[in-house]
Short mmCIF file of C-alpha atoms and ligand atoms in Angstrom, two decimals:
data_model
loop_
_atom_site.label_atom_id
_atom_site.label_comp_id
_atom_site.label_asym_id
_atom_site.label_seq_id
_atom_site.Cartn_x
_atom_site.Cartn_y
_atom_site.Cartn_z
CA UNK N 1 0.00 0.00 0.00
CA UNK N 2 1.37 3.74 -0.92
CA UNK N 3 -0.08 6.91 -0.62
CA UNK N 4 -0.35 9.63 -2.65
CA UNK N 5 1.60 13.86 -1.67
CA UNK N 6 0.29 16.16 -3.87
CA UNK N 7 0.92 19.33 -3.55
CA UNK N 8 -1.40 22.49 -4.44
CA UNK N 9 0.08 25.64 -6.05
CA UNK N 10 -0.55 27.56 -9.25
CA UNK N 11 1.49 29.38 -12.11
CA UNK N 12 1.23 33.18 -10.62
CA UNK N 13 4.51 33.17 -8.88
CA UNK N 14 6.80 31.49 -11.84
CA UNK N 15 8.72 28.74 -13.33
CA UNK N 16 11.34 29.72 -10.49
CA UNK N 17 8.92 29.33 -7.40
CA UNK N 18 7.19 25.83 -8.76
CA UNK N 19 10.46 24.23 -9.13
CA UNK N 20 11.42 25.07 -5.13
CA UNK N 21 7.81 24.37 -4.00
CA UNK N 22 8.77 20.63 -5.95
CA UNK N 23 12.18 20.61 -4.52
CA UNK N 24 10.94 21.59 -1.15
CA UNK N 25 7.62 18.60 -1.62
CA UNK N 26 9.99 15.76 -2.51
CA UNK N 27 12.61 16.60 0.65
CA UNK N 28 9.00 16.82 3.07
CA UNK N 29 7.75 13.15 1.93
CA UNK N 30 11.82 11.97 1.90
CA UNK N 31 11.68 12.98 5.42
CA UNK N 32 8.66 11.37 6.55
CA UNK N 33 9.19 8.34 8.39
CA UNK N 34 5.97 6.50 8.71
CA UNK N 35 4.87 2.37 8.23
CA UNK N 36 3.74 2.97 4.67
CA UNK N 37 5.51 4.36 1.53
CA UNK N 38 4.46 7.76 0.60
CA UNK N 39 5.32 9.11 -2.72
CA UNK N 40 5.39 12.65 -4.56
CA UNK N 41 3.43 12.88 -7.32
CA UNK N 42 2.87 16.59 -8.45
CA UNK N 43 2.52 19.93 -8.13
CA UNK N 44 -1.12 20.71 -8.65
CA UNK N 45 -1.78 23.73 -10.77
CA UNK N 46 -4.59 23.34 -12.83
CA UNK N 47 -7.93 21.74 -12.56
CA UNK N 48 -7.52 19.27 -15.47
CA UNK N 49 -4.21 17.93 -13.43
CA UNK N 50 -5.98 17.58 -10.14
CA UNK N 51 -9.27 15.64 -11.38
CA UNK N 52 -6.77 13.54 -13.45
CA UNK N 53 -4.06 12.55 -10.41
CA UNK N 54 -7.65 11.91 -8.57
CA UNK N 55 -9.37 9.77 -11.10
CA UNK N 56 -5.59 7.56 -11.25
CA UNK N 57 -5.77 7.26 -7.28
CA UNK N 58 -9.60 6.02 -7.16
CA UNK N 59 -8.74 3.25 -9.72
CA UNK N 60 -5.17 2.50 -8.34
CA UNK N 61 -5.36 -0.33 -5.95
CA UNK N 62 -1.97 0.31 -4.43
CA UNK N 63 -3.02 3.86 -3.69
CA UNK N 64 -4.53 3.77 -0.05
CA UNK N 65 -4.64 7.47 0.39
CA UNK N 66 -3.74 10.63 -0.70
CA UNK N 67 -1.94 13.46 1.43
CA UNK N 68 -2.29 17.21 0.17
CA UNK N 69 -0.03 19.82 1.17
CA UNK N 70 -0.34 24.04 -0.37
CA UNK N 71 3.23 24.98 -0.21
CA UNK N 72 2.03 28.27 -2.16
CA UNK N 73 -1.78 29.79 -2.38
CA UNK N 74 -3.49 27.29 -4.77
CA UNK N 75 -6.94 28.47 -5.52
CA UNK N 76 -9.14 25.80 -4.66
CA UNK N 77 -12.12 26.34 -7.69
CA UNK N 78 -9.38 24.48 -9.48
CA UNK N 79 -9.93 21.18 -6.60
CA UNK N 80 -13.61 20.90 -6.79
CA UNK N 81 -13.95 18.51 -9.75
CA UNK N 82 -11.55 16.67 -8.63
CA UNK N 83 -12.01 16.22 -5.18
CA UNK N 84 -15.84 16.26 -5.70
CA UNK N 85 -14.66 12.46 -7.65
CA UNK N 86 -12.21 11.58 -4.96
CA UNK N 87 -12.78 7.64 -3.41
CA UNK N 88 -9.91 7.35 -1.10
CA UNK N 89 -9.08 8.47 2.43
CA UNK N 90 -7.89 12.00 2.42
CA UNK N 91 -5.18 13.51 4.69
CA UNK N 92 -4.89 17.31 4.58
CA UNK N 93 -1.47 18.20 5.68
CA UNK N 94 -1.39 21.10 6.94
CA UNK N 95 2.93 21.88 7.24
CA UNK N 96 5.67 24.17 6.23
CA UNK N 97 8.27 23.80 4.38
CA UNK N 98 10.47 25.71 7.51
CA UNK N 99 9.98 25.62 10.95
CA UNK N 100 10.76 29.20 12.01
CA UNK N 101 11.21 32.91 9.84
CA UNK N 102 14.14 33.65 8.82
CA UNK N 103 13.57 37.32 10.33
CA UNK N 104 16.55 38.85 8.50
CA UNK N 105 15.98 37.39 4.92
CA UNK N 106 12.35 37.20 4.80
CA UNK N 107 11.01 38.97 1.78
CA UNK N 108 8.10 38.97 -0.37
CA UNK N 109 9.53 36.70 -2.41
CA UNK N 110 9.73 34.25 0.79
CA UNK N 111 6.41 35.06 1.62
CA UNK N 112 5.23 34.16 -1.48
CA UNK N 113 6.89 30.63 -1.84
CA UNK N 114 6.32 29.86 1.89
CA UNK N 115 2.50 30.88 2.72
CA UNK N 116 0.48 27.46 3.56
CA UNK N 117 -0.55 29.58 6.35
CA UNK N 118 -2.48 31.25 3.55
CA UNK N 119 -3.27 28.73 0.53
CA UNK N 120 -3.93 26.23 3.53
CA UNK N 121 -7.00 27.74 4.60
CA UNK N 122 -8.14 28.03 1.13
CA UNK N 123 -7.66 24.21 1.17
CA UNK N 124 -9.39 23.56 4.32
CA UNK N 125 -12.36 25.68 2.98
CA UNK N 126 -12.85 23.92 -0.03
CA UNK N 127 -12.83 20.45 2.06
CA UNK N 128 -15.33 21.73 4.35
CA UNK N 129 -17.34 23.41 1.83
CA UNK N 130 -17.79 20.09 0.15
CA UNK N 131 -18.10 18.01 3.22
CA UNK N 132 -15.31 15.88 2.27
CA UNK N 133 -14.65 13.68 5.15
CA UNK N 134 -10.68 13.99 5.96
CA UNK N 135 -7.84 14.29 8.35
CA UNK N 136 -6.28 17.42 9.12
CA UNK N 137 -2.99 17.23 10.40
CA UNK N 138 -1.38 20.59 11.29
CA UNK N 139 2.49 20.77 12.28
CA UNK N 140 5.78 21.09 11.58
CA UNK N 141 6.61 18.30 9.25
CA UNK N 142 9.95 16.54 10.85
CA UNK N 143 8.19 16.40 14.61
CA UNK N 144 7.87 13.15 15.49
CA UNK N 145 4.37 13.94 16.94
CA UNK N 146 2.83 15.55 13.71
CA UNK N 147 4.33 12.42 11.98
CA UNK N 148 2.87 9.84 14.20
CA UNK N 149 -0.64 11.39 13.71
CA UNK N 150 0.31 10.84 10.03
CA UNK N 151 1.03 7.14 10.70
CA UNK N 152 -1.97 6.85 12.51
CA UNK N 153 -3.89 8.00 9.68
CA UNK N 154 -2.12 5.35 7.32
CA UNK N 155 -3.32 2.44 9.53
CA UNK N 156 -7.01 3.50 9.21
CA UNK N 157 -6.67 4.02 5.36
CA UNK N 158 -5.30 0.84 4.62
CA UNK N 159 -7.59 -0.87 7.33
CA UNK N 160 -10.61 0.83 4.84
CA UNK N 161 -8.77 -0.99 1.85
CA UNK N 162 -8.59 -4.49 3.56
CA UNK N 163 -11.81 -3.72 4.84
CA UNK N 164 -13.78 -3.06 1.41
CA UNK N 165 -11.87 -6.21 0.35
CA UNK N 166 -12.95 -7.79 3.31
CA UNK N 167 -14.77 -11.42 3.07
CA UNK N 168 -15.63 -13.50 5.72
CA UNK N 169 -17.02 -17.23 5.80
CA UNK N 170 -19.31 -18.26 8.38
CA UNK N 171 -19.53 -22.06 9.57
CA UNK N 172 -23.42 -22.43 11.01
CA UNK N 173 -25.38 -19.69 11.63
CA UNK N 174 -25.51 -17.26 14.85
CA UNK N 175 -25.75 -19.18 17.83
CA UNK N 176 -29.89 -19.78 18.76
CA UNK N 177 -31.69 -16.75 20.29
CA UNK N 178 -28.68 -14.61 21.01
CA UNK N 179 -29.17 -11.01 19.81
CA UNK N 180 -26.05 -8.73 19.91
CA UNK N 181 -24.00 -10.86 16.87
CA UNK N 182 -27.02 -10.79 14.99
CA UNK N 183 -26.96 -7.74 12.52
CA UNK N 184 -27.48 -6.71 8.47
CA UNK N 185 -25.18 -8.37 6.56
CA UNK N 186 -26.22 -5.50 3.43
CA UNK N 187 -26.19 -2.35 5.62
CA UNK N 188 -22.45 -3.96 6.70
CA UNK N 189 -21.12 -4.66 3.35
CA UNK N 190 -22.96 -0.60 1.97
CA UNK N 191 -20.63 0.85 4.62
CA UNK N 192 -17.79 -1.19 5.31
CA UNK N 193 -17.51 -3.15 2.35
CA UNK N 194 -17.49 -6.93 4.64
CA UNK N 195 -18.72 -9.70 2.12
CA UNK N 196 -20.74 -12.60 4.98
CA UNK N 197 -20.90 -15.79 3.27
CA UNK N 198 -21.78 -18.75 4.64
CA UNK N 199 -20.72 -22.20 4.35
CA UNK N 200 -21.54 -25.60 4.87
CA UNK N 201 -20.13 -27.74 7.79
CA UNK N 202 -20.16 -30.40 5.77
CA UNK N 203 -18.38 -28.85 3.15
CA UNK N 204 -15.61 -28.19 5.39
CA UNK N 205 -16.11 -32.22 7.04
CA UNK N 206 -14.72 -33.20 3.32
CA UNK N 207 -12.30 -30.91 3.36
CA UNK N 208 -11.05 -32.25 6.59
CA UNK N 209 -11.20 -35.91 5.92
CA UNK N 210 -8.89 -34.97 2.42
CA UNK N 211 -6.32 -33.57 5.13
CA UNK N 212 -2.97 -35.87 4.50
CA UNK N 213 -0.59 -37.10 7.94
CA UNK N 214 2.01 -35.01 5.85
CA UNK N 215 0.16 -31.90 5.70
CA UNK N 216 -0.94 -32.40 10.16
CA UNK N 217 2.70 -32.96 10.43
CA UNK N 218 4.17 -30.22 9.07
CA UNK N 219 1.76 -27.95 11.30
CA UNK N 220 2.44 -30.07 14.16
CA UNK N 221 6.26 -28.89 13.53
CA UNK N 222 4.85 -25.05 13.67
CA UNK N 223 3.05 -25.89 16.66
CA UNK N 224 5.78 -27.62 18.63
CA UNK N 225 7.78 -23.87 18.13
CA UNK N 226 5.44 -21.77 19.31
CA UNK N 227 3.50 -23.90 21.93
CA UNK N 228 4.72 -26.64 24.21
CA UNK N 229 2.71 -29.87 24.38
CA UNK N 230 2.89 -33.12 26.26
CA UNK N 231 3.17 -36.62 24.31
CA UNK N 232 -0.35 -38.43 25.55
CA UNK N 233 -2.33 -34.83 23.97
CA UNK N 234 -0.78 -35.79 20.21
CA UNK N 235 -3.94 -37.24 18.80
CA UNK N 236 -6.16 -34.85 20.24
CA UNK N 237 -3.67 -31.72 18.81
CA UNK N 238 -3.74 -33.78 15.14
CA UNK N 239 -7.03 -33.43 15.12
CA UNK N 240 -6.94 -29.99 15.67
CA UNK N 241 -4.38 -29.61 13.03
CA UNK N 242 -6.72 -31.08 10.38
CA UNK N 243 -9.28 -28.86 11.48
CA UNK N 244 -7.23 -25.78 11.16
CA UNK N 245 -5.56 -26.87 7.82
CA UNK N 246 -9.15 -27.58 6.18
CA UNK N 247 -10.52 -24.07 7.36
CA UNK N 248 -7.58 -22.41 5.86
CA UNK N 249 -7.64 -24.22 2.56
CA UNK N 250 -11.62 -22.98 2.45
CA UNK N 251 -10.56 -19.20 3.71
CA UNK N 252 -7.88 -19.72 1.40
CA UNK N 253 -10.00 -20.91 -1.38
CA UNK N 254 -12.67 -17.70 -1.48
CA UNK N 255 -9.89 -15.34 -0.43
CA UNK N 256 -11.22 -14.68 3.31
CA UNK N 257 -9.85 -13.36 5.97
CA UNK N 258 -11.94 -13.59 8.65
CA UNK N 259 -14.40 -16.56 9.90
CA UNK N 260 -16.76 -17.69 12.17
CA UNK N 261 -18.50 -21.05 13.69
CA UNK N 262 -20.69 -21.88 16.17
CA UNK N 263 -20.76 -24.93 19.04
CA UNK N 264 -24.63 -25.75 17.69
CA UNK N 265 -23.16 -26.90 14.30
CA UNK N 266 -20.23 -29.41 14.50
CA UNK N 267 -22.04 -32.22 12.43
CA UNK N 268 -19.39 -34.69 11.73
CA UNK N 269 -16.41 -32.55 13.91
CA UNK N 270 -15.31 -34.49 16.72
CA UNK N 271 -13.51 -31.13 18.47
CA UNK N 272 -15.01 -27.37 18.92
CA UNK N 273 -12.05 -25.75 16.79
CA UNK N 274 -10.09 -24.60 19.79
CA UNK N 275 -5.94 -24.60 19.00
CA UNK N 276 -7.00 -24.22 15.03
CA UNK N 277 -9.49 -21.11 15.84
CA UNK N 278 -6.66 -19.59 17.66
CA UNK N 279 -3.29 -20.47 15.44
CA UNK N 280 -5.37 -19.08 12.76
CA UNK N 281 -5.60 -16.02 14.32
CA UNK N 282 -1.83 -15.78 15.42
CA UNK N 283 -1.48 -15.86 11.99
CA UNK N 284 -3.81 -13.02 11.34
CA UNK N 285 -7.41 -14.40 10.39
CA UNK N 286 -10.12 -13.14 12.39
CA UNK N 287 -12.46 -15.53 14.30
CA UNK N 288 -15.98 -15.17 16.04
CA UNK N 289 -17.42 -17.70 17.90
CA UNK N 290 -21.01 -18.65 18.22
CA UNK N 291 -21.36 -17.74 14.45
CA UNK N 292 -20.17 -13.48 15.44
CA UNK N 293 -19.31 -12.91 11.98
CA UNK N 294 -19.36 -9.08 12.94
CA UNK N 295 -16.12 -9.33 15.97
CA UNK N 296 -14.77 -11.91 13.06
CA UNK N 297 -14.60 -9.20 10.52
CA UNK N 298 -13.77 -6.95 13.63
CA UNK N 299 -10.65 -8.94 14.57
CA UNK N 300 -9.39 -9.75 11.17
CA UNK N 301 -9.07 -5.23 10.52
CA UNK N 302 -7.59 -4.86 13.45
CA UNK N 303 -5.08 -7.74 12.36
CA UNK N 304 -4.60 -5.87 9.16
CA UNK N 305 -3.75 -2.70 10.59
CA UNK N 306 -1.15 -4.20 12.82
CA UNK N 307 0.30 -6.75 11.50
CA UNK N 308 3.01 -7.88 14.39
CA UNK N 309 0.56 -6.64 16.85
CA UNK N 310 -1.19 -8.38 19.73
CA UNK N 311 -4.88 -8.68 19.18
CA UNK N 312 -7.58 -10.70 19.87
CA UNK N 313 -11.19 -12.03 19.68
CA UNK N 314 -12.12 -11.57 23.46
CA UNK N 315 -15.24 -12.41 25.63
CA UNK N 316 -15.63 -10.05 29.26
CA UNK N 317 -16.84 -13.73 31.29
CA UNK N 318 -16.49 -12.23 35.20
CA UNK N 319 -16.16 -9.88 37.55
CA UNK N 320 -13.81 -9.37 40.61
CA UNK N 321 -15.65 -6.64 42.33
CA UNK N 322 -13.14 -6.52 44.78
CA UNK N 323 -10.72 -5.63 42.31
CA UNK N 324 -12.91 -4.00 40.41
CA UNK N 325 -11.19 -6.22 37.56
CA UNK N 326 -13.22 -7.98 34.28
CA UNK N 327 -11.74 -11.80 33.81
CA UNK N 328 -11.85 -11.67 29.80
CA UNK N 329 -11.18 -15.18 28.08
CA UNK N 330 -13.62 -17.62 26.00
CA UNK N 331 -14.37 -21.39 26.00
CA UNK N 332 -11.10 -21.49 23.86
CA UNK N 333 -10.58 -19.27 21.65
CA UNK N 334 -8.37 -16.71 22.71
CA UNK N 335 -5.50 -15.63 20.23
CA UNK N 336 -1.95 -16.20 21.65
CA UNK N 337 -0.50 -12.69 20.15
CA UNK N 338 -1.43 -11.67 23.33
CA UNK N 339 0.56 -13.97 25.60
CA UNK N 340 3.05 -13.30 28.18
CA UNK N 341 4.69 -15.93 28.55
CA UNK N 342 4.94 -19.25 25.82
CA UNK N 343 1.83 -20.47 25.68
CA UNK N 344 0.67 -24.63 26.80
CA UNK N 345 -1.72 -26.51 24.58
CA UNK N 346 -3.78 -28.55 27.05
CA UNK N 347 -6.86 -30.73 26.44
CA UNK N 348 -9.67 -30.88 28.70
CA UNK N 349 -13.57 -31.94 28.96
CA UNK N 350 -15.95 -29.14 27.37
CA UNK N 351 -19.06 -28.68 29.12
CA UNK N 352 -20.59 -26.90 25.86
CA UNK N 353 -20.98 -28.32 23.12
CA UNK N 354 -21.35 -32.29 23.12
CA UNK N 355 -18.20 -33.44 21.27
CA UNK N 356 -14.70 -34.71 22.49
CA UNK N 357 -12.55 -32.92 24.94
CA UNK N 358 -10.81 -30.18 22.59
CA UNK N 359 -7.07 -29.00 22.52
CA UNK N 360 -6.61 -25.36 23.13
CA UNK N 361 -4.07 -22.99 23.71
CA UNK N 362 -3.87 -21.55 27.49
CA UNK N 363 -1.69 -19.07 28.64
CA UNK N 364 -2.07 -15.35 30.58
CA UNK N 365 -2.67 -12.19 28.83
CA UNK N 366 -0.02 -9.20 28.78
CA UNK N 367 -0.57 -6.45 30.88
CA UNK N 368 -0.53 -2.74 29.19
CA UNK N 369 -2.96 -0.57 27.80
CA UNK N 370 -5.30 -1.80 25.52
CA UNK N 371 -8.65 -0.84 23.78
CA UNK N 372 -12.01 -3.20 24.08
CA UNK N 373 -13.51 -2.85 20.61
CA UNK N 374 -16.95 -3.98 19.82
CA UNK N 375 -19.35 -3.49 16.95
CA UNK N 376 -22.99 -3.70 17.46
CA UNK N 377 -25.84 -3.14 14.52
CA UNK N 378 -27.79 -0.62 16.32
CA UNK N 379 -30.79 -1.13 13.92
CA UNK N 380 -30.40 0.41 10.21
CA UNK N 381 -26.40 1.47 11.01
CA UNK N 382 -23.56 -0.03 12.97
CA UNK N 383 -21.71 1.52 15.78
CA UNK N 384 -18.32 0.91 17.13
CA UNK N 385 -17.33 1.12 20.77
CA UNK N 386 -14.51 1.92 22.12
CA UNK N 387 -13.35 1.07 25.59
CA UNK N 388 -9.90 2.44 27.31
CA UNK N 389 -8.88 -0.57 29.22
CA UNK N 390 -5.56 -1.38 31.29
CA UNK N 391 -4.91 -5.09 31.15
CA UNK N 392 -3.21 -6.34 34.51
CA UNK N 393 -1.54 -9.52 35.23
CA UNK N 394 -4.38 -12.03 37.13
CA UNK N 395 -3.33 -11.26 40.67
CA UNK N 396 -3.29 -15.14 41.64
CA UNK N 397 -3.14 -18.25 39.79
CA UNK N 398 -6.13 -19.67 38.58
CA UNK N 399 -5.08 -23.60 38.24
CA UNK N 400 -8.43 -24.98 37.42
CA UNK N 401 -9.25 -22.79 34.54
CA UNK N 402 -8.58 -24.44 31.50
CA UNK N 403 -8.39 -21.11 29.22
CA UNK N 404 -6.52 -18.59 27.86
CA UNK N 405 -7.43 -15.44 30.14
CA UNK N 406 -6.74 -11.74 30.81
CA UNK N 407 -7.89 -9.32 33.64
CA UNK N 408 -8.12 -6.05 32.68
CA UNK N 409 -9.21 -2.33 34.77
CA UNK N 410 -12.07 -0.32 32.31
CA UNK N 411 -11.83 3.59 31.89
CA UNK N 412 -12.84 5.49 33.68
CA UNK N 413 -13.10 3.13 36.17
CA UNK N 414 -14.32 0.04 36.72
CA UNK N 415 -17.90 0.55 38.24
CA UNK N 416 -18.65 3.64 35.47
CA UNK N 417 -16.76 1.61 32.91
CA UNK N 418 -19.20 -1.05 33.29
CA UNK N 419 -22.22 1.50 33.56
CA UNK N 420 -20.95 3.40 30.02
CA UNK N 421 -20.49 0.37 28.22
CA UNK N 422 -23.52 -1.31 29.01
CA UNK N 423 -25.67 2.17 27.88
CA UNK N 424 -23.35 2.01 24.54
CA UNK N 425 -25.37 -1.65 24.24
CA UNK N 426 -21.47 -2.72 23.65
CA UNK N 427 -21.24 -6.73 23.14
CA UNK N 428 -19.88 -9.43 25.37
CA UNK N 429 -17.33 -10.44 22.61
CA UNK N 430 -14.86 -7.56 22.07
CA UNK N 431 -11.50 -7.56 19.85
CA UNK N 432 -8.91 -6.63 22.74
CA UNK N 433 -6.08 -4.85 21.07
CA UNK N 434 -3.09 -3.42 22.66
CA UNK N 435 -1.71 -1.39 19.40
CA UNK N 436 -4.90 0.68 18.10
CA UNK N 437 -4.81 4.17 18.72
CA UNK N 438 -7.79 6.73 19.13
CA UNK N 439 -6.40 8.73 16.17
CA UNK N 440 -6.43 5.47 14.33
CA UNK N 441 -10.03 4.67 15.57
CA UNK N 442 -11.10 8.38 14.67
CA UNK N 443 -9.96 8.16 11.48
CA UNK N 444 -11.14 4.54 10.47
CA UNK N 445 -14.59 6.00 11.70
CA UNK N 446 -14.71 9.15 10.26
CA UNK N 447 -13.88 7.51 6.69
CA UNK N 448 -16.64 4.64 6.72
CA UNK N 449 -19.21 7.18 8.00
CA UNK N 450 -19.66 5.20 11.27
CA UNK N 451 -20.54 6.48 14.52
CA UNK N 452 -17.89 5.71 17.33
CA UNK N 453 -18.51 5.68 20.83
CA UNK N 454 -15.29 6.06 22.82
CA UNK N 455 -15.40 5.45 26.93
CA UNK N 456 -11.90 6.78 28.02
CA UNK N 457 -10.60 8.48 31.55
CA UNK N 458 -12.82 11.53 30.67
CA UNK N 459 -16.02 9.79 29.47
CA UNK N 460 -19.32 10.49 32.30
CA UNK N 461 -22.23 8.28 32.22
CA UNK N 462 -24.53 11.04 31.60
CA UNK N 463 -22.48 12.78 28.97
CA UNK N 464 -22.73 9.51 27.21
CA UNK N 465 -26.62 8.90 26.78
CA UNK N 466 -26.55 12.72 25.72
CA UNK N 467 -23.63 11.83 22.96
CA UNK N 468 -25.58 8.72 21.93
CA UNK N 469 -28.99 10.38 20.99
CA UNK N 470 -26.80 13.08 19.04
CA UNK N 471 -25.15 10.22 17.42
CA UNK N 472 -29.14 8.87 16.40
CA UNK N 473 -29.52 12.65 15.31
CA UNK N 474 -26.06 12.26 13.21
CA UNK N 475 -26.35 8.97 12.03
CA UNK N 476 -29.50 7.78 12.27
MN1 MN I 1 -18.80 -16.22 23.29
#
């Protein structure tokens, strides 16, 4: 993924000028260290070039974003066709070539080259004026600060390209009766672009019964790295080897990246895909249980956007009131990105479900800050929720709980954290990631046209049901 600097200027202040504003463009974006490539493209000086860079960048699919910069006054009638056609996320950046005046030099000749304190706010007019949704970052160019915010942008552009790319195959339906992982599978694929498929369990029965001892063994290898394992589990762990190896030949197959089963439909599986559900999504996939194709889909961005980062498909089970602590985990699937420690695969009886006792992968969560993500269909339009959380390492051992699990404190704190998410109407499952940023959220939001609901240190219960019937108001 690259994005695209162009930079806005026009032919009133000469050949002369337009070469230094180039100079000057290409040194900014050679100077800008950020996760993804960003390249110089032009200077922008006349309407036909601008609708024509933007018509290239809709239809590029390379081209996650594009970043514009008015080194000089650039008169912005000359953007409106173009940007009135634009497709992709838009950053306005809003810098200068130098940080200070030169007070003893400074001319009219300076002021002329160096004025995106000027053609700027032409630029940021024309934006609003059109009610382009973008980002406006506004600094010096080589602060670390003003180039994070950039950075943080880039993660939620390229999260909207995986996510209008996004297709994710459901095993069995939504588990019986439950409401908050039900939702509109059109409204969701309108806004976000998510294609929900489903697929047979049979189907993926035949695929697993094709699995060769060649293919289990080379993925018992993998496992033996990252895991350890005792000898008498071996059959139990092949078995969840096949299981794994089948899913990912059918994700594989219709070019998903992001699935979902359920414990109601295991026809002809002898194991609830514990250890597969979560080495899948170690490797990046994103997994819902009990058929939660929308935390699936959930998981599998926030996977995109951070690639070596430590996320997963998460379940708040208990409280510790004494604590004031949530006990997150799942009946087994719990991604080991988030480990502390290497994580044991252990097999033991499952009380759900009515099939063999399953291998899974246990181990303790990481402590730091983290987010609790969750995306509910609020009836006609989704919202996402947003939840400040500080994971903790469990305080004692827990020997007789056969799961991975993680305790974590809820902003603002833990009695009003509860209180705020449950008005949000924010799920049980959750994607618990420890990388995503509130720019980063802000930005993925603002771009899909989706409300987000953020509980943080400052959030107030109140406050909240006030911000959620402008949000009805907004988006509704
Ligand atoms: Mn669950």
């Amino acid at each position: 993924m690259k994005f695209w600097f162009i930079t806005g200027s026009q032919f009133l202040y000469g050949e002369e000028t337009l070469r230094q504003v180039e100079a000057d463009s290409k040194e900014i974006v050679a100077g800008l260290k950020l996760p993804f490539t960003v390249e110089y493209k032009l200077t922008a000086k006349t309407e036909g070039e601008i609708e024509k860079i933007v018509k290239e960048a809709n239809y590029d699919d390379e081209c996650a974003g594009i970043i514009t910069f008015c080194h000089t006054f650039s008169p912005s009638k000359m953007w409106i066709n173009g940007l009135a056609l634009l497709q992709k996320p838009w950053l306005h950046f809003h810098t200068q070539y130098n940080e200070a005046i030169p007070d003893k030099e400074i001319d009219m000749d300076y002021m002329n080259l160096h004025q995106s304190a000027h053609g700027d706010r032409e630029h940021g007019f024309i934006g609003a004026r059109l009610r382009i949704q973008r980002a406006v970052v506004a600094g010096y160019w080589k602060d670390p600060d003003v180039q994070r915010q950039i950075a943080d942008w880039q993660r939620a552009a390229v999260g909207v390209m995986f996510s209008k790319s996004l297709k994710i195959m459901r095993f069995g339906d939504n588990m019986r009766e439950v409401a908050v992982t039900e939702g509109d599978k059109v409204e969701v694929q309108l806004k976000l672009g998510w294609q929900v498929n489903t697929w047979g369990v049979g189907d993926l029965v035949k695929e697993m019964n094709a699995v060769t001892d060649g293919e289990i063994d080379a993925l018992m290898a993998e496992y033996a790295e990252l895991y350890t394992f005792e000898e008498k589990d071996i059959e139990t762990i092949r078995y969840q080897a096949r299981e794994e190896i089948a899913i990912e030949k059918m994700l594989v197959r219709e070019g998903a990246k992001a699935f979902s089963n359920t414990f109601q439909d295991l026809h002809g599986m002898k194991q609830l895909p514990g250890l597969a559900a979560q080495h899948l999504m170690q490797k990046g996939y994103g997994f819902g249980a009990e058929g939660d194709w929308k935390t699936a889909g959930l998981t599998a961005l926030i996977k995109a956007m951070y690639p070596d980062g430590c996320a997963s498909f998460m379940e708040d089970y208990t409280y510790d009131y004494t604590n004031g602590l949530i006990l997150g985990a799942h009946m087994l699937e719990v991604c080991p990105s988030i480990a502390a420690d290497k994580p044991r695969i252990e097999v033991h009886h499952l009380g759900i479900g009515d099939r063999e006792p399953p291998a899974r992968v246990v181990f303790e969560g990481r402590a730091g800050k983290a987010k609790a993500l969750s995306m509910i269909d609020i009836g006609g339009r989704l919202r996402l929720i947003a939840q400040d959380v500080e994971c903790v390492k469990p305080i004692s051992p827990m020997p007789n709980l056969p799961v991975a699990r993680t305790m974590w404190r809820p902003a603002p704190n833990f009695l009003d954290g509860l209180k705020c998410w449950i008005i949000a109407g924010g799920a049980h499952h959750t994607v618990l990631s420890y990388d995503i940023t509130t720019d980063t959220l802000r930005d993925f939001a603002r771009i899909m046209g989706i409300e987000l609901v953020e509980i943080t240190d400052r959030t107030e219960p109140y406050t909240l049901e006030r911000d959620l019937k402008l949000g009805d108001i907004i988006y509704g």
